[in-house]
């Protein structure tokens, strides 16, 4: 059941994460509770950096903040020596408040507003990843009128169908993200014309998320080098940077067998090097933007079990004190999760149950058909691998306050986001 190295069971048969007893964490901070193993996040950052350093020294890893971003996380990323991807004025604001160096921030988004572009320019972000011709024209006008320099990448859709859920594929031709080949040529000409204020560095792609097939990334890399070579022939522009995005999958279920961080980085690096040689293209600096594979397996969510309903011959529903408000992924992507009865972690899983959330939606089922030890009211359930895209996508549906987030490391815990209160729920309302 327990599939992550950061989880253990202690002599009381309680689940431990980062050296902390989950039963104690629930007692101290309440439930539902997001718990993140800070040691594992740091280790994943280190592995990314080291892997890239080994096989592609002219490279940089940027953490994709959309997966999970708080002030403490931004601090951690900075300390770990990674850059940061942000995708909105709000994420940029958070990063700057955390003291994240603007030059190490890359600004994304398929529909950045004029205000967001101005905020990015004012902050002096390291890169803006341009997603459309309209955005490029707006940016050119801004930098020229403000006489301010900025470095940009152009996002290309490489026409790769990644094997993942439809909603999290992004590189295929029919996508709201990025530019097609003809638009890229136009964009390069516009950007070159806007020099020296606009410094075109190169190209970006991101083919999707939760991808297990490394070949998809290699195909994307080849496609990017072909693009770069064709652009050079047409316009003379030589790109010095290639950003291959994120997308490496993680283990949600015991049967999942995702490639390692090292294999992912090696595959991308090798494909870029080989394709560059084939195309006779000078090696560009390589950027990677992992999100899920840095934080996903480091997180779990603790829930208190409430009502248990037996529907004879149908199923047993075990309702917990959270649900789609703190984890929309099962409802949105049919995502599947594993769970452990955290206060009885060593007991044999003998009963098949469905874990239901408490939102007013029949579809609010966190896990359908999971084997657990006999569950009783007030047991503590830990849903595993919830570190990515759970807190980030959390809502106040049904006026449920959002849970707290706690970092654990070496047997110590610290609150990094306090639990919302009822007062928080109406703090912005006017009557
Ligand atoms: N770079 C870009 C431009 C992206 O759009 C994304 C994710 C990443 C990097 C990071 O990808 P990762 O390494 O985390 O796969 N909410 C969905 C996932 C959406 C991913 C959006 N873009 C989910 O919960 O599965």
Tab-separated table of C-alpha atoms and ligand atoms in Angstrom, residues 48 62-67 85 87 108-109 129 155 164-165 167-168 170 177 204-211 217 243-249 252 264 288-295 327-329 332-333 335 337 388-390 393, ligand 1:
chain	number	residue	atom	x	y	z
A	48	UNK	CA	16.706	17.451	-11.229
A	62	UNK	CA	12.606	25.944	-13.271
A	63	UNK	CA	9.915	24.720	-10.912
A	64	UNK	CA	6.401	25.121	-12.344
A	65	UNK	CA	4.649	26.938	-9.514
A	66	UNK	CA	1.157	26.079	-10.724
A	67	UNK	CA	1.562	22.594	-9.228
A	85	UNK	CA	7.713	29.445	-13.647
A	87	UNK	CA	1.559	31.758	-15.003
A	108	UNK	CA	3.805	32.053	-18.888
A	109	UNK	CA	0.162	32.257	-19.888
A	129	UNK	CA	7.063	33.115	-22.836
A	155	UNK	CA	5.831	28.919	-27.383
A	164	UNK	CA	-2.328	11.368	-21.010
A	165	UNK	CA	-5.783	12.669	-20.155
A	167	UNK	CA	-7.566	17.881	-20.527
A	168	UNK	CA	-3.864	17.866	-19.699
A	170	UNK	CA	-1.185	20.701	-24.607
A	177	UNK	CA	-1.622	27.095	-26.171
A	204	UNK	CA	9.384	26.774	-25.664
A	205	UNK	CA	7.069	23.798	-25.731
A	206	UNK	CA	5.103	21.803	-23.191
A	207	UNK	CA	3.355	18.704	-24.477
A	208	UNK	CA	1.239	17.798	-21.460
A	209	UNK	CA	1.333	16.458	-17.942
A	210	UNK	CA	1.451	13.096	-16.101
A	211	UNK	CA	3.307	11.528	-19.028
A	217	UNK	CA	9.458	14.011	-24.910
A	243	UNK	CA	12.636	25.262	-22.988
A	244	UNK	CA	11.102	21.778	-23.079
A	245	UNK	CA	8.463	22.392	-20.386
A	246	UNK	CA	7.478	19.837	-17.760
A	247	UNK	CA	5.196	16.838	-17.809
A	248	UNK	CA	6.924	13.874	-16.153
A	249	UNK	CA	4.336	11.605	-14.518
A	252	UNK	CA	-0.423	7.690	-7.773
A	264	UNK	CA	13.486	11.830	-18.005
A	288	UNK	CA	13.093	22.208	-17.999
A	289	UNK	CA	9.964	23.138	-16.065
A	290	UNK	CA	8.854	20.246	-13.844
A	291	UNK	CA	5.975	20.753	-11.428
A	292	UNK	CA	4.160	17.553	-10.488
A	293	UNK	CA	7.292	15.385	-10.346
A	294	UNK	CA	8.827	17.703	-7.730
A	295	UNK	CA	5.931	17.962	-5.298
A	327	UNK	CA	-8.909	17.596	-4.453
A	328	UNK	CA	-10.814	18.208	-7.674
A	329	UNK	CA	-8.676	15.760	-9.661
A	332	UNK	CA	-12.141	16.552	-13.178
A	333	UNK	CA	-9.750	14.009	-14.682
A	335	UNK	CA	-7.715	10.663	-11.410
A	337	UNK	CA	-5.493	7.707	-5.759
A	388	UNK	CA	0.552	18.560	-6.920
A	389	UNK	CA	-2.538	20.304	-8.281
A	390	UNK	CA	-4.643	19.726	-5.145
A	393	UNK	CA	-6.896	23.848	-7.425
B	1	LIG	N1	5.263	24.220	-18.023
B	1	LIG	C1	4.103	24.576	-18.580
B	1	LIG	C2	4.072	25.593	-19.624
B	1	LIG	C3	2.899	24.004	-18.133
B	1	LIG	O1	1.759	24.353	-18.691
B	1	LIG	C4	2.937	23.029	-17.093
B	1	LIG	C5	1.709	22.412	-16.602
B	1	LIG	C6	4.196	22.683	-16.551
B	1	LIG	C7	5.336	23.298	-17.042
B	1	LIG	C8	4.330	21.685	-15.435
B	1	LIG	O2	3.931	20.420	-15.826
B	1	LIG	P1	4.097	19.170	-14.826
B	1	LIG	O3	5.581	18.887	-14.701
B	1	LIG	O4	3.500	19.534	-13.521
B	1	LIG	O5	3.373	18.068	-15.497
B	1	LIG	N2	-4.149	20.367	-13.289
B	1	LIG	C9	-3.656	19.242	-14.056
B	1	LIG	C10	-2.290	19.495	-14.620
B	1	LIG	C11	-2.207	20.745	-15.454
B	1	LIG	C12	-0.810	21.004	-15.962
B	1	LIG	C13	-0.724	22.357	-16.548
B	1	LIG	N3	0.572	22.717	-17.050
B	1	LIG	C14	-3.660	18.006	-13.182
B	1	LIG	O6	-4.034	18.107	-12.020
B	1	LIG	O7	-3.332	16.928	-13.635
